[in-house]
mmCIF file with all atom_site columns, C-alpha atoms in Angstrom:
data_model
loop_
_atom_site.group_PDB
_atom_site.id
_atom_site.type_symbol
_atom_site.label_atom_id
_atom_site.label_alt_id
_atom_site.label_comp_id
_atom_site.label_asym_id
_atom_site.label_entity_id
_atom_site.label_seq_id
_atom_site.pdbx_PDB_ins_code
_atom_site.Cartn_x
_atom_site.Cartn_y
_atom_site.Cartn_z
_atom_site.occupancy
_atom_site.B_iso_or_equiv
_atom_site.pdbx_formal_charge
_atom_site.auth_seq_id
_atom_site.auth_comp_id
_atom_site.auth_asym_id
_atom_site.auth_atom_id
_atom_site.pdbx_PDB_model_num
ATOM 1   C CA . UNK A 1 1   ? -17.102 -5.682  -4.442  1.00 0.00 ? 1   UNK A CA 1
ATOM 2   C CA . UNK A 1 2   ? -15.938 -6.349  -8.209  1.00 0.00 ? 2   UNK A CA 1
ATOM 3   C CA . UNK A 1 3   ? -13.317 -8.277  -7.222  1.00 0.00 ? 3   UNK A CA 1
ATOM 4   C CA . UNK A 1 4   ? -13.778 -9.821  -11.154 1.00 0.00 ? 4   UNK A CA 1
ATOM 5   C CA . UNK A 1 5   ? -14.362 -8.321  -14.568 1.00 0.00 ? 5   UNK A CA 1
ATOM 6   C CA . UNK A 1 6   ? -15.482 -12.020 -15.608 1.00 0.00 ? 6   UNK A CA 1
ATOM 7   C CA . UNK A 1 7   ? -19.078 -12.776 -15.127 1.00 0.00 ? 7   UNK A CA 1
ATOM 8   C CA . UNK A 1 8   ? -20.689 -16.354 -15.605 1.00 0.00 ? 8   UNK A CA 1
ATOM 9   C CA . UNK A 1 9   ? -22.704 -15.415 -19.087 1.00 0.00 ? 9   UNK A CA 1
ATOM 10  C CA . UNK A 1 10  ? -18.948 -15.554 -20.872 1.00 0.00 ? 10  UNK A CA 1
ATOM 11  C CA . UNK A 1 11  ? -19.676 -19.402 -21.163 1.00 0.00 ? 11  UNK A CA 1
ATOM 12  C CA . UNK A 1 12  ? -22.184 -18.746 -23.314 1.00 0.00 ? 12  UNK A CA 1
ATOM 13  C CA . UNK A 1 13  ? -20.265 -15.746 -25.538 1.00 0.00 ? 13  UNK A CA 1
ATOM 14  C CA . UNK A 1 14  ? -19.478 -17.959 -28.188 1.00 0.00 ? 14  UNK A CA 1
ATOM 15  C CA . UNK A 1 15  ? -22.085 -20.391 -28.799 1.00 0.00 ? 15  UNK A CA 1
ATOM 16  C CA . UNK A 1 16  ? -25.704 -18.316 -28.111 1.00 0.00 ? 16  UNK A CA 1
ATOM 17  C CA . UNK A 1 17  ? -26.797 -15.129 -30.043 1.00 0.00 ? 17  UNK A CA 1
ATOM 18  C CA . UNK A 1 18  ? -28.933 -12.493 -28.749 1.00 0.00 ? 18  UNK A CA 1
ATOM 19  C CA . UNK A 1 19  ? -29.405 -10.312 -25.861 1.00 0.00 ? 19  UNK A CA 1
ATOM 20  C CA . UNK A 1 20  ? -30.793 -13.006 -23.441 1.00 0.00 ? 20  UNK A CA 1
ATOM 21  C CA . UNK A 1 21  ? -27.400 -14.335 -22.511 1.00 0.00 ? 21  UNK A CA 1
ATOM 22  C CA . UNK A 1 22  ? -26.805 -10.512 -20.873 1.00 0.00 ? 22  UNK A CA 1
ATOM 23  C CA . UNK A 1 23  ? -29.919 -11.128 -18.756 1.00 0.00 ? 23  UNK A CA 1
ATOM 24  C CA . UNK A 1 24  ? -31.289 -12.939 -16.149 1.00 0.00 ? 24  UNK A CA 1
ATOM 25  C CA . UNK A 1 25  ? -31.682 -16.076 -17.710 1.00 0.00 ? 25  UNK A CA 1
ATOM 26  C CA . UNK A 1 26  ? -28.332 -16.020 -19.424 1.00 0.00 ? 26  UNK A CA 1
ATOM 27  C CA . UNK A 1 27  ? -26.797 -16.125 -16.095 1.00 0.00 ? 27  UNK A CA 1
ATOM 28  C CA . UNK A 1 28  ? -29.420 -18.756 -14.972 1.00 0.00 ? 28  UNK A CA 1
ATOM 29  C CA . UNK A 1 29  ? -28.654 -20.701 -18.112 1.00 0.00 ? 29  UNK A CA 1
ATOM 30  C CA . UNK A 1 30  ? -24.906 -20.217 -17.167 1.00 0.00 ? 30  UNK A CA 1
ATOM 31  C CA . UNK A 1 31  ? -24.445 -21.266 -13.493 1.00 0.00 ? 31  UNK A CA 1
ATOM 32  C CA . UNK A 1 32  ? -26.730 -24.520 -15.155 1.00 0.00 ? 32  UNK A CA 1
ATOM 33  C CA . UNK A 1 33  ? -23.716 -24.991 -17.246 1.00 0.00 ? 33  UNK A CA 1
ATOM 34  C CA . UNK A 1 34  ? -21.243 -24.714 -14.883 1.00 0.00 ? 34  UNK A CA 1
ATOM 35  C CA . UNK A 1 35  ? -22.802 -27.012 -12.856 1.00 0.00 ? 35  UNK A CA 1
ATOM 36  C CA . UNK A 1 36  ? -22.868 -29.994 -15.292 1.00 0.00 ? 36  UNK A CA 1
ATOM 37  C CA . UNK A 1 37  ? -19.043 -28.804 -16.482 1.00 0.00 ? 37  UNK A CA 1
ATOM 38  C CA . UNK A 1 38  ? -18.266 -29.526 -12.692 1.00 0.00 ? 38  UNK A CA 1
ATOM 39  C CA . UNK A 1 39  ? -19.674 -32.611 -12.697 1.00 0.00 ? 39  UNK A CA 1
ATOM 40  C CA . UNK A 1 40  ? -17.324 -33.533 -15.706 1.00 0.00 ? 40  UNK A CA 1
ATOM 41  C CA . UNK A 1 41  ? -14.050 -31.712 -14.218 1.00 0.00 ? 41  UNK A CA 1
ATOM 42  C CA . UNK A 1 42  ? -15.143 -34.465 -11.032 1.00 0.00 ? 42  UNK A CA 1
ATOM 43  C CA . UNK A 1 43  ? -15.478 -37.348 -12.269 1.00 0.00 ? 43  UNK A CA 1
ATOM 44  C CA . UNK A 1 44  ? -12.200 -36.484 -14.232 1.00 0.00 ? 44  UNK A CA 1
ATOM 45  C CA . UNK A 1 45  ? -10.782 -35.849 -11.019 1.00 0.00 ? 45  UNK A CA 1
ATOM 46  C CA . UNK A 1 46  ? -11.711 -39.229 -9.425  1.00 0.00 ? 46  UNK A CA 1
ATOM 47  C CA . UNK A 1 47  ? -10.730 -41.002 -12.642 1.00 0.00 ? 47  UNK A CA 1
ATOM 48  C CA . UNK A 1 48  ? -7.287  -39.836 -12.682 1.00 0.00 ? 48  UNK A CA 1
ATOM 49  C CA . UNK A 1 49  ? -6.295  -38.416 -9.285  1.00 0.00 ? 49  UNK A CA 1
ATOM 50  C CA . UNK A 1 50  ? -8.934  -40.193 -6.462  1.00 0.00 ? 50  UNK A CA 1
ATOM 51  C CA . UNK A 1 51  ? -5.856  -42.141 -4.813  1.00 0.00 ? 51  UNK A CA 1
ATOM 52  C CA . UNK A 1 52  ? -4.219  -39.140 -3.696  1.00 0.00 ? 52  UNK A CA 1
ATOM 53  C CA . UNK A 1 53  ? -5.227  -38.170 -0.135  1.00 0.00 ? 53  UNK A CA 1
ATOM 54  C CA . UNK A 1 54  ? -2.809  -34.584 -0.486  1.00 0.00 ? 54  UNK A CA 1
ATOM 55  C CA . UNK A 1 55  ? -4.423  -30.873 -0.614  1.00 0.00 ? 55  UNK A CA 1
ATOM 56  C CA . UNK A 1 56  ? -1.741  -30.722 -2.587  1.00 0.00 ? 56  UNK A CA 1
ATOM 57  C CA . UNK A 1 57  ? -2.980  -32.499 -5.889  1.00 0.00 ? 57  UNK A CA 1
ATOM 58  C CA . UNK A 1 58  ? -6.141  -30.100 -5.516  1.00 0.00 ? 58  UNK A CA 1
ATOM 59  C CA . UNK A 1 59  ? -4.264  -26.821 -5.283  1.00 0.00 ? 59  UNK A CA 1
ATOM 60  C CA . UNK A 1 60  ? -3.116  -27.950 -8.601  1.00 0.00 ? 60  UNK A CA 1
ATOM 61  C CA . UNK A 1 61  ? -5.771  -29.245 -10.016 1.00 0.00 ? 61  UNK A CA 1
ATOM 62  C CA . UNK A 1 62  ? -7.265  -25.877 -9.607  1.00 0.00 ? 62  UNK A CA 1
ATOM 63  C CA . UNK A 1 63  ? -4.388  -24.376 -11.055 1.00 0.00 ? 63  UNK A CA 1
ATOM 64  C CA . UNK A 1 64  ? -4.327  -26.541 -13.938 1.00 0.00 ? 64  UNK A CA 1
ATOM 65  C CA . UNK A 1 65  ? -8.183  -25.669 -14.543 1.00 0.00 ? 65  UNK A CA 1
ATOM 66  C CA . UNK A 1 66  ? -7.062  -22.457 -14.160 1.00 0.00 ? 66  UNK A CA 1
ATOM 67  C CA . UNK A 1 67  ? -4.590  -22.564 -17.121 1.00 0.00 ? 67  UNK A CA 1
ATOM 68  C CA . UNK A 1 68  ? -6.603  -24.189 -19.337 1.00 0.00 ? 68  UNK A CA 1
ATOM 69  C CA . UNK A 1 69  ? -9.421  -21.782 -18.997 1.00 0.00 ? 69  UNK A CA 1
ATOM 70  C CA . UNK A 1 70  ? -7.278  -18.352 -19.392 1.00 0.00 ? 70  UNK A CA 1
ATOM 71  C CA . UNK A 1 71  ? -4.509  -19.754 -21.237 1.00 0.00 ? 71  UNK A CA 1
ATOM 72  C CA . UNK A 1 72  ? -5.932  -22.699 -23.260 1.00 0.00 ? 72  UNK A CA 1
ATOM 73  C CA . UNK A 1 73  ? -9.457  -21.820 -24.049 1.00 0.00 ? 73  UNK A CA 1
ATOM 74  C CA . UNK A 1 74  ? -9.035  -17.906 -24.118 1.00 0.00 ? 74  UNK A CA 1
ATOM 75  C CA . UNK A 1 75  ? -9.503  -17.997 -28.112 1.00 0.00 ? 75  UNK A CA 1
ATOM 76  C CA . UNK A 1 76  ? -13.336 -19.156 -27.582 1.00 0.00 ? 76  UNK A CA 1
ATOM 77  C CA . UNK A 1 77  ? -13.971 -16.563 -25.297 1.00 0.00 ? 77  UNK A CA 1
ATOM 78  C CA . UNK A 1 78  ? -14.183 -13.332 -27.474 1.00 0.00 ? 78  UNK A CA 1
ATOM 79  C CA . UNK A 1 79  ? -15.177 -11.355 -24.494 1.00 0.00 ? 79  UNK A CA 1
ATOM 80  C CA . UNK A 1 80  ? -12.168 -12.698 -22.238 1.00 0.00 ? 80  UNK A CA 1
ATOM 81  C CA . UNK A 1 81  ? -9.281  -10.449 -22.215 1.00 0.00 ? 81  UNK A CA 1
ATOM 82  C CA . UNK A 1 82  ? -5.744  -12.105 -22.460 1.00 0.00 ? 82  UNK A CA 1
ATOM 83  C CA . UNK A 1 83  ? -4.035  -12.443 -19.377 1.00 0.00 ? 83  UNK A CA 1
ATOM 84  C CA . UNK A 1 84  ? -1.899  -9.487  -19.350 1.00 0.00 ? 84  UNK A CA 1
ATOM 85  C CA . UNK A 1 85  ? -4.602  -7.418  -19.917 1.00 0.00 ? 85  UNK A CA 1
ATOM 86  C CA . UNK A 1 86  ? -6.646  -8.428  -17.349 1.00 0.00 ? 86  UNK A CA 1
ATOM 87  C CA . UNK A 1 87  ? -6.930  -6.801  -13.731 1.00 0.00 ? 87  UNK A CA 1
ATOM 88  C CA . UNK A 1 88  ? -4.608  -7.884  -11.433 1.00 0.00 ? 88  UNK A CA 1
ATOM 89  C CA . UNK A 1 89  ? -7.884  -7.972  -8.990  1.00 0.00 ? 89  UNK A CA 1
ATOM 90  C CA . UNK A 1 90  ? -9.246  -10.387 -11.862 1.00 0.00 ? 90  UNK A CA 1
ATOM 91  C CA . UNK A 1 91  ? -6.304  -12.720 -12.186 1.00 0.00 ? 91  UNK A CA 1
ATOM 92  C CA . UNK A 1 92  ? -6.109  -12.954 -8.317  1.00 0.00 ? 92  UNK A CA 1
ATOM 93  C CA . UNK A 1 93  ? -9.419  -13.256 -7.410  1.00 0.00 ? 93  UNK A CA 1
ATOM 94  C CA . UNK A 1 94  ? -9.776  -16.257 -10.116 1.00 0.00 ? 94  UNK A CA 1
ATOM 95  C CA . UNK A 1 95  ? -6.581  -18.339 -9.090  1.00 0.00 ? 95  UNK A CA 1
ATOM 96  C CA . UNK A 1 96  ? -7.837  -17.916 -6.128  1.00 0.00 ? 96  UNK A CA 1
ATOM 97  C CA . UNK A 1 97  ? -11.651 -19.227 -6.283  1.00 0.00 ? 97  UNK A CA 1
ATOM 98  C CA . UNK A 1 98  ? -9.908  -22.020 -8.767  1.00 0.00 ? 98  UNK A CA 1
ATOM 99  C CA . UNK A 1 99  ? -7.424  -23.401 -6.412  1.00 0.00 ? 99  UNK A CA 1
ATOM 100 C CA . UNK A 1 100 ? -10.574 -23.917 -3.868  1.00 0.00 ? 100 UNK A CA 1
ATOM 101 C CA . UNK A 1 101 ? -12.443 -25.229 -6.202  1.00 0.00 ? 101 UNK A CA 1
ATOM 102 C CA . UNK A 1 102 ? -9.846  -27.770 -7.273  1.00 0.00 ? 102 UNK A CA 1
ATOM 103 C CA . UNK A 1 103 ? -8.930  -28.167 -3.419  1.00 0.00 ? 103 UNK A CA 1
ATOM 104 C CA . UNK A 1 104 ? -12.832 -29.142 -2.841  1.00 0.00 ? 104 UNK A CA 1
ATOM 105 C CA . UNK A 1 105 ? -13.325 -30.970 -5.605  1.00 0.00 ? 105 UNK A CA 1
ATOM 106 C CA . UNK A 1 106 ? -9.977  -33.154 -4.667  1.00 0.00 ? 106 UNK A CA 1
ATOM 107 C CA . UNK A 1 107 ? -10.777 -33.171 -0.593  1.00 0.00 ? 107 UNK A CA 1
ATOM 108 C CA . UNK A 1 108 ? -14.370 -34.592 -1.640  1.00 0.00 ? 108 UNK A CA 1
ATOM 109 C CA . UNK A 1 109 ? -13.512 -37.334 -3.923  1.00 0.00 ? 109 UNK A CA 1
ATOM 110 C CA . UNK A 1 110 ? -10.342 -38.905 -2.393  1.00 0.00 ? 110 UNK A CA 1
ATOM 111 C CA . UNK A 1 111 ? -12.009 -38.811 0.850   1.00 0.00 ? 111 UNK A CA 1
ATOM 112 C CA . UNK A 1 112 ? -15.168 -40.372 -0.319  1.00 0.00 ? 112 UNK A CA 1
ATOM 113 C CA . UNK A 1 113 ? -12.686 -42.593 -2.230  1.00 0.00 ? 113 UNK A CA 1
ATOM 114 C CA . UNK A 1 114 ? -11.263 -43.300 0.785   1.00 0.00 ? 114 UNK A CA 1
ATOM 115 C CA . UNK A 1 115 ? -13.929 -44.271 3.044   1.00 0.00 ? 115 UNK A CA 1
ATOM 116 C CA . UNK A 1 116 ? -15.302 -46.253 0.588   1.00 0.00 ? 116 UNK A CA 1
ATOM 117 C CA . UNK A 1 117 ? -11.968 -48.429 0.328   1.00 0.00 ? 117 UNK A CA 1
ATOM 118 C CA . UNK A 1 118 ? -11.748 -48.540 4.010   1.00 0.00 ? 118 UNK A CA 1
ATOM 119 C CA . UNK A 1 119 ? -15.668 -49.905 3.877   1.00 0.00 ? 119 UNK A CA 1
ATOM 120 C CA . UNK A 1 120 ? -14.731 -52.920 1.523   1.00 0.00 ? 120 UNK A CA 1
ATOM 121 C CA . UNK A 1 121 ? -11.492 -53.452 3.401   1.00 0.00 ? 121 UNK A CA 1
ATOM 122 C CA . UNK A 1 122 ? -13.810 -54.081 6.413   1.00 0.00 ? 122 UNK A CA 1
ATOM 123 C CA . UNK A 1 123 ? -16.161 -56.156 4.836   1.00 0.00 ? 123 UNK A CA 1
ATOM 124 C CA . UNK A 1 124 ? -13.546 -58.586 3.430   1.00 0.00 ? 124 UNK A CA 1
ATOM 125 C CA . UNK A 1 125 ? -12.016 -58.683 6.834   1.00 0.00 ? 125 UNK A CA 1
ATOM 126 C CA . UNK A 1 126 ? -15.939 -59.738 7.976   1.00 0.00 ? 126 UNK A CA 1
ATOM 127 C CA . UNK A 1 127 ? -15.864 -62.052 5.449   1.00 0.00 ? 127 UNK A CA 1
ATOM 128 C CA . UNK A 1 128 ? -12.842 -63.601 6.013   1.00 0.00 ? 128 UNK A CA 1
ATOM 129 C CA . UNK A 1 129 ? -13.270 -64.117 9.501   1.00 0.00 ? 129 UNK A CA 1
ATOM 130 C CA . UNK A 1 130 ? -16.703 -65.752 9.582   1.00 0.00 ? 130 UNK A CA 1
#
């Protein structure tokens, strides 16, 4: 549908040289990286924000992600356009898949977070009462 100009191999714009990172394995190699980035953005998440139990603190932790990607880090990408000269399908279709991404990402962990307080608050109680 080309709801996005932006394709996965820009992570790897300004670090690898050659053609590969246009190909198939570029955008194997990519998604890879993306992967273990998530697993970093996550266990920031559940350092600093695991206690909230809003959708609310996702939304903007997908914003913020957001930001910091096309505001922050545009510079490394030489291939990213600046913001105002991006599509508006591009900018849209981004916020958009980085707000769920942040709202997943927070839903996950403080729920996980969550049951596993209300686990230890049950086995104390076991304890206690034995």
């Amino acid at each position: 549908f080309s709801f996005s100009v932006i394709n996965p191999n820009m992570l790897l714009d300004p670090w690898a040289l050659g053609d590969w990172k246009d190909k198939g394995i570029g955008v194997i190699v990519s998604v890879f990286l993306i992967g273990v980035l998530s697993i970093v953005v996550g266990l920031l998440y559940y350092v600093l924000l695991k206690k909230f139990k809003t959708i609310w603190i996702g939304f903007a932790y997908g914003l913020l992600w957001w930001a910091i990607v096309f505001v922050v880090l545009n510079p490394l990408f030489p291939n990213l356009k600046t913001i105002g000269e991006l599509p508006a399908n591009t900018i849209i279709s981004s916020l958009c898949i980085y707000i769920l991404y942040g709202v997943f990402i927070g839903y996950s962990i403080s729920f996980e977070a969550a049951e596993l307080q209300t686990k230890d608050e049950s086995t104390d109680f076991q304890t206690a009462n034995k």
